[in-house]
Every structure is written in C-alpha cells, then in structure tokens.
C-alpha cells in the first residue's frame, strides 16, 4: 500500500483555500483567449473587407460599415488587456499566498517529524527545499488557468473558422490537437528530464555552497580556496548543463508551436476556399490565434518536470509515518540500562568517555532527537522506545555542543526557548556569564549576532546557547561540553552560576564533558564505552554509587 503524499495534501488544502482567486484567474485566461482570437480574426476580416470595398469603387467604399467592426476591435483589445491583468494578478496572488502558507507548514512538518530525518539533511539542502523547491511548486497554481485558456481559445477559433466553412473548423480542430500532442511529447522527452535535473542540481549546488561557506576560515587558512572554487564550479557546471537542456527544450517547443501555426493556416485556407476572401482571412488568423492559445499550456508543460521533482524532494524531506502516541509519562525519573536505580531531579549525572564513543548519541537518544534501542533507557518508569519523541523532549532543556544561531538579534535567538520577558532574558544571560558583555552593546538584547552567530566569538556563541537552554522550563538540564573553548576564569564563573541556578530551581543536570571542573558539579558519573554490535551504547559505572 503506497503512503499518501503529505505535500500533495498540503497543496490540495491551499488550492481549496485559494479557489476563488484561481477561478478568477481561469475566467481571466478564458476571456483573454476569446478576445485574442476574436480580435485577430475580426481584424483580418475587416482589413480584407475594407480593401475589397475600396477596390470596388467609391460607392462601395461609402456603403461599407467600418464603424461597428472598428469599435468591436477596440473593445476586444481593451477586454484582452483587462483579462490578462486579472489573470496574472489573481493567479500569482493565489500562488504567492499559498506558498507563504506552505513554507511554515513544511518547516513544521520537518521539525516535528522523526528527528533522524531532519538531522540527516544538511542546512543547504533544507534551504534548497524550502526555497527553490517550494518556488517550483508555484507553477502548480499559476498554470491552473492554462486549460481554460486553451479550451476557450480552441472553441472560439473553431467557431470563427466554421463561419468560412465547417470543414475549415474541423481542420483547425485537428491542427490544434496536433499542436497540443506534439507539445506534450516534447515536454515528456526533453523538458521533464531537464526540469528534474535543474531542481536536483540547484539543491546540490546550494548544499555544496553552504558546506564550503561554513568551512571558509579553515579553507582559507590551509590555502584551499582554489580547491573550493573548483568544487563549486563542478557542481555549478552540472546545474548549468541542466538549465541549458531545459532552455533548449523550450526552444524546440517554440519551433513546434510555429510549425503547428503554419500547419493550421495551411489546412484552414484550402478548407475555406469556397468562402469569400474576408472570411478566409478571418479563418486563417483565427487559426493562428487558436494555436497560440495553447502557448500557456506549453509553458506549463515545460515546467512540469521541475514541479514534479520539487514535489518528490519535498515529500522525501517530510515524515511518512504517523508519530508515536504512547501512554503519558508519569514523572521525570531517568534510568539507563544496567546502571541500577532510576534517577530523579535534582540529581546531577556526568557523562564522559573517549571522543567518538557515543556520548552525544546517548544524549540525543535520551531527549528524543534519535530513536533509542529497546531496553536502553527509561523515563518515568517506561521504556523510552514507547514514548513519543515530542513527549520525551518536554522533559529536557538542551544546550548542544554544536550551537546553531539564527541570523537575528540576541533576543530572537533566546526566545527560541519559549516566551520570556526581558528580565528573564537578562537573568539567563547573567547566569551564562554573558550579561555584562551585552549590556556594553548599544542595542543590548537587540544586538545582531550575524549568520550563525559570526559576530560573536566561539565562547560567546556557546554561552548564548547555554542561556537559551536556561530559559526552557524542564525537569532536566542537558549540557553537552558547555565550557569547551572558555578560558579558566570564564569557565569558573559559568560553573559557579550554574551551581547556584540548579540549587535555586531544583533542576536535574546531565552534563557531557571531558574536563574535570564541569564534572566536579556532578554527584556521579558514567563512562560511555562505544556502540555494541546490537546498536546499544555500552556504559560502565558502579550501580552501588548510583543507588546511593
């Protein structure tokens, strides 16, 4: 049984929400096609009729009614312009409003889904999917007026051609079918693969740029600028090749459209040869505009591959399984396999071990960022496997070793932890030994930190992440290498204030560190030995100590 597409469901919901604008855009597109076919067809009839009236002599010229046709031609020109305006404004407004709602929904779906899925996507790839891929979905809304434009143009063109001869109308209908079928064939053979390659290439290019940008200082320090440029150039060349292929497919579609127009005129004129010359001119020009009315559909077909690939990439970034809903957690008691009695706040547990042994993995499994093994850990007396990740996360305030900051202000980065007033923000900054530094800034809490905190030092970024964790009200505070990169004086200040904060709040502490001063805060400690063959994390500690 196939899993339903979540992105398709989100798009369907937005289509329903924007149905009024989409209907208005479809009506505008139909009006444009009818007015364009009528305008050119009537203009051909009028010019030819007026020419023959002039050749017939002064009497015929005087009797020729030019007022009504010229008025209708001017009216059709105005209607076509107005219809085009309505179609473009309504269609693009629907698309932009839909995309403005889709992006937060997509981000929420990724953020609240299985953490492994989000963690396995690089920042560049996530950015590409939320920007380029969502932009490509725009065509699904804009092109909804294309079938209506084509249908209205085809009907009006066939009716006008039939005024010259029913056979001319039938011949035009056949030529228009050939134009559409040829466009579909070219789109599937050329445009679809190229469009898919463009979307994939854009994601790969942004991913590579983001990765190299993050390592820019190291690349410059080791003289690898040229290597990095070559890496980007290689990925960019693949993307450019896909863009060229997509543009080339558009050229072939334009050539086919021109050939289809010539075909339509070539079959309509002989079929209408028994009619008067003005009617033959009307039928021929109506044929040209009838085929032209398919242009919107052809453009949509050219973008179909990009849209399809974008949908596929967005679906791949979203969770496909329903979130786990288990029994409510009773209490915040923490238990680890083979380590004795469960621990409850305000207990302080230290975690240490060699680099790469799995300390951070243990923490991420515990707090719901990765899936734990069965029987590996308990929360509230329940196996963590049976607890939904979002329920586990509510028990922990986490300051990761790799601090991620928004390109915004200090205040905005702190408020990621939840609502808080300025007094609480300053208190958290003071406890992280960062308050005095920011009070010296003219903007205070509104001081910008730059992309990923580049305006702050490494120690300041770490302490800002620590302050953010302090603002989250949770039974356990989880800190991963909280004093890494700090000088001895600052480390002592941070640890002293952390000690006071824990004592005042009765919060439990789980601290990962390889340094002695932070570990001195902990009542007991465990050593992470590495991953076992069954996927469990091997821990060693004295059960008697934990039970004490």
Short mmCIF file of C-alpha atoms in Angstrom, two decimals:
data_model
loop_
_atom_site.label_atom_id
_atom_site.label_comp_id
_atom_site.label_asym_id
_atom_site.label_seq_id
_atom_site.Cartn_x
_atom_site.Cartn_y
_atom_site.Cartn_z
CA UNK A 1 0.00 0.00 0.00
CA UNK A 2 1.53 3.33 -1.03
CA UNK A 3 1.97 6.06 1.58
CA UNK A 4 -0.12 9.16 0.79
CA UNK A 5 1.88 12.21 -0.24
CA UNK A 6 1.84 14.76 2.57
CA UNK A 7 2.99 17.59 0.33
CA UNK A 8 0.16 16.79 -2.10
CA UNK A 9 -2.26 17.07 0.80
CA UNK A 10 -0.85 20.45 1.82
CA UNK A 11 -1.06 21.72 -1.76
CA UNK A 12 -4.64 20.45 -2.10
CA UNK A 13 -5.57 22.33 1.07
CA UNK A 14 -4.02 25.54 -0.24
CA UNK A 15 -5.71 25.06 -3.61
CA UNK A 16 -9.02 24.84 -1.80
CA UNK A 17 -8.20 27.94 0.25
CA UNK A 18 -7.30 29.92 -2.90
CA UNK A 19 -10.12 28.57 -5.09
CA UNK A 20 -11.80 31.98 -5.50
CA UNK A 21 -8.63 33.58 -6.89
CA UNK A 22 -7.86 30.55 -9.04
CA UNK A 23 -11.35 30.64 -10.54
CA UNK A 24 -10.95 34.35 -11.24
CA UNK A 25 -7.59 33.65 -12.93
CA UNK A 26 -9.17 30.88 -15.03
CA UNK A 27 -12.00 33.21 -16.08
CA UNK A 28 -9.46 35.90 -16.96
CA UNK A 29 -7.45 33.43 -19.04
CA UNK A 30 -10.56 32.32 -20.91
CA UNK A 31 -11.52 35.93 -21.61
CA UNK A 32 -8.01 36.65 -22.90
CA UNK A 33 -8.11 33.75 -25.36
CA UNK A 34 -11.58 34.54 -26.65
CA UNK A 35 -10.75 38.23 -27.04
CA UNK A 36 -7.41 37.50 -28.75
CA UNK A 37 -8.95 35.07 -31.24
CA UNK A 38 -11.84 37.43 -31.95
CA UNK A 39 -9.54 40.44 -32.21
CA UNK A 40 -7.18 38.97 -34.79
CA UNK A 41 -9.89 37.15 -36.74
CA UNK A 42 -12.13 40.19 -36.93
CA UNK A 43 -9.16 42.40 -37.80
CA UNK A 44 -8.31 40.13 -40.73
CA UNK A 45 -11.91 40.17 -41.94
CA UNK A 46 -12.16 43.94 -41.52
CA UNK A 47 -8.90 44.78 -43.31
CA UNK A 48 -9.65 42.42 -46.20
CA UNK A 49 -13.27 43.58 -46.49
CA UNK A 50 -12.24 47.24 -46.43
CA UNK A 51 -9.61 46.62 -49.12
CA UNK A 52 -12.12 44.96 -51.43
CA UNK A 53 -14.64 47.72 -50.77
CA UNK A 54 -12.04 50.29 -51.79
CA UNK A 55 -11.21 48.38 -54.97
CA UNK A 56 -14.90 48.17 -55.85
CA UNK A 57 -15.20 51.92 -56.15
CA UNK A 58 -16.32 54.98 -54.26
CA UNK A 59 -19.93 53.84 -53.91
CA UNK A 60 -18.96 50.53 -52.34
CA UNK A 61 -16.47 52.27 -50.05
CA UNK A 62 -19.14 54.72 -48.90
CA UNK A 63 -21.58 51.90 -48.14
CA UNK A 64 -19.04 49.79 -46.24
CA UNK A 65 -19.79 49.85 -42.50
CA UNK A 66 -16.43 50.39 -40.84
CA UNK A 67 -17.71 51.99 -37.61
CA UNK A 68 -19.09 48.84 -35.96
CA UNK A 69 -16.14 46.50 -36.73
CA UNK A 70 -13.59 49.08 -35.64
CA UNK A 71 -15.48 49.68 -32.38
CA UNK A 72 -15.64 45.94 -31.69
CA UNK A 73 -11.92 45.58 -32.45
CA UNK A 74 -11.10 48.35 -29.97
CA UNK A 75 -13.40 46.75 -27.38
CA UNK A 76 -11.75 43.37 -27.83
CA UNK A 77 -8.29 44.94 -27.40
CA UNK A 78 -9.38 46.53 -24.12
CA UNK A 79 -11.05 43.31 -22.93
CA UNK A 80 -7.92 41.29 -23.76
CA UNK A 81 -5.69 43.68 -21.80
CA UNK A 82 -8.05 43.71 -18.83
CA UNK A 83 -8.43 39.94 -18.90
CA UNK A 84 -4.67 39.45 -18.97
CA UNK A 85 -4.27 41.77 -15.97
CA UNK A 86 -6.94 39.91 -14.00
CA UNK A 87 -5.44 36.52 -14.90
CA UNK A 88 -1.89 37.46 -13.90
CA UNK A 89 -2.79 39.28 -10.69
CA UNK A 90 -5.29 36.69 -9.45
CA UNK A 91 -3.16 33.70 -10.43
CA UNK A 92 0.08 34.98 -8.94
CA UNK A 93 -1.65 36.31 -5.84
CA UNK A 94 -3.12 32.85 -5.25
CA UNK A 95 0.28 31.25 -5.79
CA UNK A 96 2.17 33.65 -3.51
CA UNK A 97 -0.40 33.42 -0.73
CA UNK A 98 -0.37 29.62 -0.98
CA UNK A 99 3.43 29.46 -0.87
CA UNK A 100 3.54 31.85 2.10
CA UNK A 101 1.43 29.32 4.00
CA UNK A 102 3.18 26.24 2.63
CA UNK A 103 6.66 27.13 3.85
CA UNK A 104 5.76 27.32 7.58
CA UNK A 105 3.72 24.11 7.24
CA UNK A 106 6.64 22.33 5.57
CA UNK A 107 9.09 23.54 8.20
CA UNK A 108 6.73 22.46 10.97
CA UNK A 109 6.30 19.02 9.39
CA UNK A 110 10.07 18.55 9.13
CA UNK A 111 10.75 19.90 12.63
CA UNK A 112 8.08 17.83 14.37
CA UNK A 113 8.72 14.61 12.45
CA UNK A 114 11.34 11.97 13.21
CA UNK A 115 14.48 13.84 14.22
CA UNK A 116 16.76 11.49 12.25
CA UNK A 117 15.16 12.66 9.02
CA UNK A 118 15.79 16.34 9.76
CA UNK A 119 19.29 15.70 11.16
CA UNK A 120 20.27 13.80 8.02
CA UNK A 121 19.52 16.86 5.87
CA UNK A 122 22.24 19.48 5.64
CA UNK A 123 21.34 23.13 6.17
CA UNK A 124 22.00 23.86 2.49
CA UNK A 125 19.73 21.03 1.36
CA UNK A 126 16.92 22.10 3.71
CA UNK A 127 17.27 25.67 2.47
CA UNK A 128 17.09 24.50 -1.16
CA UNK A 129 13.93 22.50 -0.49
CA UNK A 130 12.19 25.29 1.40
CA UNK A 131 13.18 27.94 -1.17
CA UNK A 132 13.86 26.61 -4.69
CA UNK A 133 11.61 23.56 -4.46
CA UNK A 134 8.69 25.49 -2.98
CA UNK A 135 9.16 28.17 -5.64
CA UNK A 136 8.93 25.46 -8.32
CA UNK A 137 5.59 24.36 -6.85
CA UNK A 138 4.29 27.85 -7.71
CA UNK A 139 3.65 26.69 -11.27
CA UNK A 140 1.02 24.25 -9.98
CA UNK A 141 -1.10 27.26 -9.04
CA UNK A 142 -0.22 29.68 -11.84
CA UNK A 143 -0.83 27.18 -14.65
CA UNK A 144 -4.32 26.24 -13.49
CA UNK A 145 -5.75 28.84 -15.85
CA UNK A 146 -3.93 27.32 -18.87
CA UNK A 147 -6.52 24.58 -19.69
CA UNK A 148 -9.33 27.13 -19.52
CA UNK A 149 -7.44 29.50 -21.80
CA UNK A 150 -6.76 26.68 -24.25
CA UNK A 151 -10.36 25.48 -24.19
CA UNK A 152 -11.86 28.92 -24.66
CA UNK A 153 -9.38 29.78 -27.42
CA UNK A 154 -10.00 26.49 -29.22
CA UNK A 155 -13.79 26.84 -29.14
CA UNK A 156 -13.78 30.46 -30.31
CA UNK A 157 -11.20 29.78 -33.05
CA UNK A 158 -13.12 26.76 -34.37
CA UNK A 159 -16.38 28.73 -34.38
CA UNK A 160 -14.84 31.61 -36.32
CA UNK A 161 -13.20 29.25 -38.80
CA UNK A 162 -16.53 27.49 -39.26
CA UNK A 163 -18.07 30.78 -40.42
CA UNK A 164 -15.98 30.33 -43.56
CA UNK A 165 -16.60 26.60 -43.81
CA UNK A 166 -17.46 23.74 -41.41
CA UNK A 167 -14.59 21.86 -43.00
CA UNK A 168 -12.24 24.70 -42.04
CA UNK A 169 -13.41 24.44 -38.42
CA UNK A 170 -12.77 20.69 -38.38
CA UNK A 171 -9.36 21.13 -39.99
CA UNK A 172 -8.40 23.74 -37.39
CA UNK A 173 -9.52 21.47 -34.57
CA UNK A 174 -7.27 18.71 -35.91
CA UNK A 175 -4.31 21.08 -36.21
CA UNK A 176 -4.80 22.27 -32.63
CA UNK A 177 -4.90 18.69 -31.35
CA UNK A 178 -1.65 18.02 -33.20
CA UNK A 179 -0.12 21.15 -31.62
CA UNK A 180 -1.06 20.04 -28.11
CA UNK A 181 0.00 16.41 -28.59
CA UNK A 182 3.34 17.47 -30.07
CA UNK A 183 3.94 19.83 -27.15
CA UNK A 184 3.16 17.06 -24.66
CA UNK A 185 5.55 14.68 -26.42
CA UNK A 186 8.41 17.21 -26.47
CA UNK A 187 7.76 18.04 -22.81
CA UNK A 188 7.95 14.40 -21.74
CA UNK A 189 11.01 13.59 -23.83
CA UNK A 190 13.05 16.76 -23.28
CA UNK A 191 11.60 19.19 -20.73
CA UNK A 192 10.70 16.77 -17.94
CA UNK A 193 14.17 15.18 -17.53
CA UNK A 194 15.85 18.58 -17.83
CA UNK A 195 13.48 20.15 -15.29
CA UNK A 196 14.11 17.35 -12.81
CA UNK A 197 17.86 17.75 -13.28
CA UNK A 198 17.57 21.52 -12.69
CA UNK A 199 15.85 21.02 -9.32
CA UNK A 200 18.31 18.35 -8.21
CA UNK A 201 21.25 20.43 -9.40
CA UNK A 202 20.02 23.53 -7.56
CA UNK A 203 19.80 21.54 -4.33
CA UNK A 204 23.27 20.06 -4.81
CA UNK A 205 24.75 23.48 -5.58
CA UNK A 206 23.23 25.12 -2.52
CA UNK A 207 24.27 22.20 -0.34
CA UNK A 208 27.87 22.42 -1.54
CA UNK A 209 27.97 26.21 -1.15
CA UNK A 210 26.59 26.02 2.39
CA UNK A 211 29.10 23.34 3.41
CA UNK A 212 32.07 25.23 2.00
CA UNK A 213 30.87 28.55 3.41
CA UNK A 214 30.72 27.01 6.89
CA UNK A 215 34.35 25.89 6.50
CA UNK A 216 35.52 29.13 4.83
CA UNK A 217 38.03 30.16 7.56
CA UNK A 218 39.69 26.72 7.55
CA UNK A 219 39.78 26.60 3.75
CA UNK A 220 41.48 30.00 3.63
CA UNK A 221 43.90 29.09 6.42
CA UNK A 222 45.04 25.96 4.56
CA UNK A 223 45.17 27.68 1.17
CA UNK A 224 42.33 25.61 -0.30
CA UNK A 225 40.46 28.50 -1.91
CA UNK A 226 41.12 27.23 -5.43
CA UNK A 227 40.07 23.70 -4.49
CA UNK A 228 36.81 25.02 -3.01
CA UNK A 229 36.14 27.11 -6.13
CA UNK A 230 36.74 24.06 -8.30
CA UNK A 231 34.29 22.04 -6.20
CA UNK A 232 31.60 24.67 -6.61
CA UNK A 233 32.37 25.08 -10.31
CA UNK A 234 31.95 21.35 -10.90
CA UNK A 235 28.50 21.28 -9.27
CA UNK A 236 27.53 24.57 -10.94
CA UNK A 237 28.52 23.15 -14.33
CA UNK A 238 26.08 20.27 -13.87
CA UNK A 239 23.34 22.71 -12.92
CA UNK A 240 24.15 24.94 -15.90
CA UNK A 241 24.02 21.95 -18.25
CA UNK A 242 20.56 21.11 -16.94
CA UNK A 243 19.45 24.72 -17.40
CA UNK A 244 20.74 24.70 -20.97
CA UNK A 245 18.88 21.46 -21.68
CA UNK A 246 15.68 22.94 -20.24
CA UNK A 247 16.08 26.11 -22.32
CA UNK A 248 16.76 24.00 -25.41
CA UNK A 249 13.57 22.04 -24.80
CA UNK A 250 11.71 25.36 -24.63
CA UNK A 251 13.21 26.27 -28.00
CA UNK A 252 12.01 23.02 -29.54
CA UNK A 253 8.55 23.64 -28.13
CA UNK A 254 8.53 27.12 -29.65
CA UNK A 255 9.61 25.65 -33.00
CA UNK A 256 6.80 23.14 -32.81
CA UNK A 257 4.31 25.89 -31.98
CA UNK A 258 5.42 27.83 -35.05
CA UNK A 259 5.16 24.70 -37.20
CA UNK A 260 1.70 23.98 -35.77
CA UNK A 261 0.58 27.53 -36.61
CA UNK A 262 1.82 27.10 -40.17
CA UNK A 263 0.06 23.74 -40.34
CA UNK A 264 -3.18 25.25 -39.07
CA UNK A 265 -3.10 28.04 -41.65
CA UNK A 266 -2.09 25.56 -44.37
CA UNK A 267 -5.09 23.31 -43.76
CA UNK A 268 -7.66 26.02 -42.95
CA UNK A 269 -7.18 28.17 -46.06
CA UNK A 270 -7.81 25.33 -48.58
CA UNK A 271 -10.73 24.07 -46.49
CA UNK A 272 -12.29 27.58 -46.55
CA UNK A 273 -11.51 28.28 -50.22
CA UNK A 274 -15.18 28.33 -51.20
CA UNK A 275 -15.90 31.29 -48.88
CA UNK A 276 -15.39 34.99 -49.54
CA UNK A 277 -11.86 36.31 -49.14
CA UNK A 278 -12.67 38.32 -45.97
CA UNK A 279 -14.00 35.14 -44.34
CA UNK A 280 -10.92 33.20 -45.50
CA UNK A 281 -8.72 35.86 -43.83
CA UNK A 282 -10.85 35.62 -40.69
CA UNK A 283 -10.46 31.82 -40.60
CA UNK A 284 -6.69 31.95 -41.23
CA UNK A 285 -5.99 34.47 -38.49
CA UNK A 286 -8.35 32.70 -36.10
CA UNK A 287 -6.30 29.55 -36.74
CA UNK A 288 -3.10 31.37 -35.77
CA UNK A 289 -4.60 32.62 -32.51
CA UNK A 290 -6.24 29.29 -31.80
CA UNK A 291 -2.86 27.58 -31.84
CA UNK A 292 -1.39 30.50 -29.89
CA UNK A 293 -3.93 29.92 -27.11
CA UNK A 294 -2.10 26.65 -26.38
CA UNK A 295 1.08 28.60 -25.55
CA UNK A 296 0.19 28.86 -21.86
CA UNK A 297 -0.27 25.11 -21.63
CA UNK A 298 3.04 24.54 -23.45
CA UNK A 299 4.88 26.77 -20.96
CA UNK A 300 3.27 24.85 -18.11
CA UNK A 301 4.37 21.58 -19.68
CA UNK A 302 7.93 22.86 -19.88
CA UNK A 303 7.88 23.48 -16.10
CA UNK A 304 6.19 20.18 -15.30
CA UNK A 305 9.43 18.25 -14.72
CA UNK A 306 10.75 20.86 -12.27
CA UNK A 307 7.47 20.87 -10.36
CA UNK A 308 7.31 17.06 -10.21
CA UNK A 309 10.89 16.79 -8.96
CA UNK A 310 10.26 19.54 -6.42
CA UNK A 311 7.26 17.63 -5.08
CA UNK A 312 9.32 14.46 -4.86
CA UNK A 313 12.13 16.23 -2.98
CA UNK A 314 9.71 17.91 -0.58
CA UNK A 315 7.98 14.61 0.11
CA UNK A 316 11.35 13.00 0.83
CA UNK A 317 12.06 15.66 3.46
CA UNK A 318 8.78 15.08 5.28
CA UNK A 319 7.87 12.29 7.70
CA UNK A 320 5.92 9.40 6.20
CA UNK A 321 4.97 7.60 9.39
CA UNK A 322 2.44 8.70 11.93
CA UNK A 323 4.03 9.93 15.16
CA UNK A 324 4.06 7.54 18.08
CA UNK A 325 1.37 8.14 20.69
CA UNK A 326 2.03 6.14 23.84
CA UNK A 327 0.95 6.40 27.44
CA UNK A 328 1.57 9.70 29.25
CA UNK A 329 4.87 9.89 31.11
CA UNK A 330 4.46 9.81 34.87
CA UNK A 331 7.31 11.74 36.43
CA UNK A 332 10.79 12.57 35.21
CA UNK A 333 12.73 9.63 36.67
CA UNK A 334 15.61 8.60 34.40
CA UNK A 335 17.01 5.10 34.09
CA UNK A 336 19.83 3.73 31.95
CA UNK A 337 20.34 0.03 31.19
CA UNK A 338 22.47 -1.92 33.66
CA UNK A 339 23.18 1.14 35.81
CA UNK A 340 20.98 0.48 38.82
CA UNK A 341 18.21 2.63 40.27
CA UNK A 342 16.42 5.38 38.38
CA UNK A 343 17.48 8.97 38.98
CA UNK A 344 15.21 11.97 39.55
CA UNK A 345 15.84 15.75 39.68
CA UNK A 346 17.76 17.41 41.28
CA UNK A 347 20.28 14.59 40.70
CA UNK A 348 23.37 15.56 38.69
CA UNK A 349 24.81 12.96 36.35
CA UNK A 350 28.10 13.36 34.46
CA UNK A 351 28.81 11.58 31.17
CA UNK A 352 32.35 11.13 29.89
CA UNK A 353 34.29 8.88 27.55
CA UNK A 354 36.71 8.92 24.61
CA UNK A 355 35.99 11.01 21.54
CA UNK A 356 33.58 9.28 19.17
CA UNK A 357 32.40 6.75 21.76
CA UNK A 358 28.79 7.92 21.50
CA UNK A 359 28.27 10.47 24.28
CA UNK A 360 26.27 12.86 22.11
CA UNK A 361 24.40 9.95 20.53
CA UNK A 362 23.37 8.78 24.01
CA UNK A 363 22.05 12.24 24.83
CA UNK A 364 20.19 12.58 21.53
CA UNK A 365 18.54 9.19 22.01
CA UNK A 366 17.53 10.17 25.50
CA UNK A 367 15.95 13.53 24.67
CA UNK A 368 14.12 12.40 21.53
CA UNK A 369 16.42 13.51 18.72
CA UNK A 370 17.25 9.93 17.74
CA UNK A 371 15.47 6.61 18.16
CA UNK A 372 16.74 4.62 21.15
CA UNK A 373 17.19 0.86 21.29
CA UNK A 374 14.61 -1.21 23.16
CA UNK A 375 15.50 -1.52 26.83
CA UNK A 376 18.32 1.01 26.55
CA UNK A 377 16.79 3.76 28.72
CA UNK A 378 13.69 4.52 30.82
CA UNK A 379 11.75 7.69 31.51
CA UNK A 380 9.09 7.77 34.19
CA UNK A 381 9.40 4.02 34.51
CA UNK A 382 8.61 3.47 30.81
CA UNK A 383 10.87 2.24 28.03
CA UNK A 384 11.88 5.31 26.01
CA UNK A 385 11.04 3.43 22.78
CA UNK A 386 7.37 3.50 23.81
CA UNK A 387 7.33 7.27 24.36
CA UNK A 388 6.70 9.73 21.55
CA UNK A 389 9.80 11.89 20.84
CA UNK A 390 7.90 15.12 21.50
CA UNK A 391 6.86 13.80 24.93
CA UNK A 392 10.48 12.97 25.74
CA UNK A 393 11.67 16.40 24.63
CA UNK A 394 9.36 18.12 27.14
CA UNK A 395 11.46 16.70 29.96
CA UNK A 396 14.73 18.27 28.82
CA UNK A 397 16.31 21.67 28.22
CA UNK A 398 19.25 21.08 25.89
CA UNK A 399 22.39 23.06 25.05
CA UNK A 400 24.11 21.20 22.22
CA UNK A 401 27.84 21.09 21.61
CA UNK A 402 27.28 22.48 18.10
CA UNK A 403 25.43 25.74 18.77
CA UNK A 404 23.11 26.90 15.98
CA UNK A 405 22.03 30.55 15.93
CA UNK A 406 19.63 32.50 13.76
CA UNK A 407 20.76 35.48 11.70
CA UNK A 408 18.88 37.80 14.02
CA UNK A 409 19.20 39.50 17.38
CA UNK A 410 20.22 38.10 20.75
CA UNK A 411 16.60 38.41 21.84
CA UNK A 412 15.30 36.42 18.86
CA UNK A 413 17.77 33.62 19.48
CA UNK A 414 16.89 33.42 23.15
CA UNK A 415 13.15 33.39 22.52
CA UNK A 416 13.51 30.15 20.57
CA UNK A 417 13.29 28.54 24.02
CA UNK A 418 9.81 30.00 24.54
CA UNK A 419 8.10 33.22 25.65
CA UNK A 420 10.03 35.24 28.23
CA UNK A 421 10.21 38.87 29.38
CA UNK A 422 13.35 40.96 29.31
CA UNK A 423 14.06 40.34 32.99
CA UNK A 424 14.15 36.57 32.40
CA UNK A 425 16.37 37.03 29.32
CA UNK A 426 18.89 39.13 31.24
CA UNK A 427 18.85 36.67 34.15
CA UNK A 428 19.65 33.79 31.80
CA UNK A 429 22.45 35.81 30.16
CA UNK A 430 23.89 36.69 33.58
CA UNK A 431 23.86 33.02 34.61
CA UNK A 432 25.73 32.24 31.37
CA UNK A 433 28.30 34.99 32.16
CA UNK A 434 27.27 36.92 29.05
CA UNK A 435 25.10 39.68 30.54
CA UNK A 436 27.84 42.27 31.15
CA UNK A 437 29.20 41.78 27.63
CA UNK A 438 25.81 42.52 26.06
CA UNK A 439 24.97 45.42 28.38
CA UNK A 440 28.01 47.14 26.90
CA UNK A 441 26.41 46.94 23.44
CA UNK A 442 24.27 49.97 22.42
CA UNK A 443 21.41 47.74 21.27
CA UNK A 444 21.50 45.38 24.25
CA UNK A 445 19.17 42.43 23.64
CA UNK A 446 18.59 43.64 20.08
CA UNK A 447 22.26 43.27 19.17
CA UNK A 448 22.52 41.30 15.89
CA UNK A 449 24.58 38.13 16.04
CA UNK A 450 25.09 37.64 12.28
CA UNK A 451 24.68 34.41 10.27
CA UNK A 452 25.05 31.54 12.73
CA UNK A 453 26.49 33.97 15.29
CA UNK A 454 29.53 35.04 13.27
CA UNK A 455 29.66 38.39 15.13
CA UNK A 456 30.27 36.53 18.39
CA UNK A 457 33.35 34.63 19.48
CA UNK A 458 33.19 30.87 19.83
CA UNK A 459 32.88 31.13 23.62
CA UNK A 460 30.15 33.76 23.36
CA UNK A 461 28.18 31.61 20.94
CA UNK A 462 28.43 28.68 23.36
CA UNK A 463 27.29 30.82 26.31
CA UNK A 464 24.38 32.23 24.29
CA UNK A 465 23.29 28.64 23.59
CA UNK A 466 23.63 27.93 27.30
CA UNK A 467 21.45 30.93 28.18
CA UNK A 468 18.82 29.72 25.73
CA UNK A 469 18.73 26.33 27.48
CA UNK A 470 18.37 28.08 30.86
CA UNK A 471 15.13 29.71 29.64
CA UNK A 472 13.40 26.40 28.97
CA UNK A 473 11.38 25.15 31.94
CA UNK A 474 12.10 21.42 32.09
CA UNK A 475 12.94 18.90 34.86
CA UNK A 476 16.35 18.07 33.36
CA UNK A 477 19.03 20.41 32.03
CA UNK A 478 21.24 18.64 29.47
CA UNK A 479 24.57 20.30 28.63
CA UNK A 480 26.99 18.93 26.02
CA UNK A 481 30.52 20.34 26.57
CA UNK A 482 29.18 23.65 28.00
CA UNK A 483 32.61 25.15 28.80
CA UNK A 484 34.56 23.96 25.77
CA UNK A 485 36.72 26.81 24.43
CA UNK A 486 36.33 29.04 27.50
CA UNK A 487 39.29 30.39 29.44
CA UNK A 488 39.72 29.20 33.03
CA UNK A 489 38.31 32.37 34.63
CA UNK A 490 35.19 32.43 32.46
CA UNK A 491 34.70 28.69 32.92
CA UNK A 492 34.82 29.08 36.71
CA UNK A 493 32.31 31.92 36.54
CA UNK A 494 29.91 29.91 34.32
CA UNK A 495 30.13 26.84 36.56
CA UNK A 496 29.63 28.83 39.76
CA UNK A 497 26.49 30.44 38.40
CA UNK A 498 25.27 27.10 37.04
CA UNK A 499 25.69 25.60 40.53
CA UNK A 500 23.61 28.41 42.05
CA UNK A 501 20.94 28.15 39.36
CA UNK A 502 20.50 24.40 39.81
CA UNK A 503 20.29 24.77 43.57
CA UNK A 504 17.69 27.52 43.32
CA UNK A 505 15.48 25.72 40.80
CA UNK A 506 15.85 22.10 41.85
CA UNK A 507 16.56 21.14 38.25
CA UNK A 508 18.37 17.92 37.40
CA UNK A 509 21.60 18.01 35.37
CA UNK A 510 23.00 15.68 32.73
CA UNK A 511 26.41 17.00 31.73
CA UNK A 512 28.68 15.71 28.97
CA UNK A 513 32.30 16.81 29.32
CA UNK A 514 35.88 15.60 29.22
CA UNK A 515 37.04 18.36 31.59
CA UNK A 516 37.42 17.97 35.34
CA UNK A 517 35.91 21.32 36.53
CA UNK A 518 32.46 20.75 34.99
CA UNK A 519 32.37 17.11 36.08
CA UNK A 520 33.00 18.26 39.66
CA UNK A 521 29.42 19.57 39.73
CA UNK A 522 28.05 16.05 39.25
CA UNK A 523 27.19 13.66 42.06
CA UNK A 524 28.01 10.58 39.99
CA UNK A 525 29.33 9.87 36.51
CA UNK A 526 29.11 7.21 33.82
CA UNK A 527 31.57 6.31 31.11
CA UNK A 528 30.48 5.73 27.51
CA UNK A 529 32.50 2.88 26.01
CA UNK A 530 31.06 2.87 22.47
CA UNK A 531 28.39 1.17 20.39
CA UNK A 532 27.80 -2.56 20.85
CA UNK A 533 27.11 -4.86 17.89
CA UNK A 534 23.35 -4.78 18.66
CA UNK A 535 23.27 -0.98 18.44
CA UNK A 536 23.13 -0.35 22.20
CA UNK A 537 25.52 2.14 23.76
CA UNK A 538 27.85 0.43 26.26
CA UNK A 539 28.07 2.18 29.63
CA UNK A 540 30.14 1.43 32.73
CA UNK A 541 29.51 2.68 36.23
CA UNK A 542 29.10 1.42 39.75
CA UNK A 543 25.42 0.55 40.37
CA UNK A 544 26.02 0.99 44.09
CA UNK A 545 27.11 4.57 43.56
CA UNK A 546 24.01 5.35 41.53
CA UNK A 547 21.76 3.82 44.13
CA UNK A 548 23.36 5.86 46.88
#
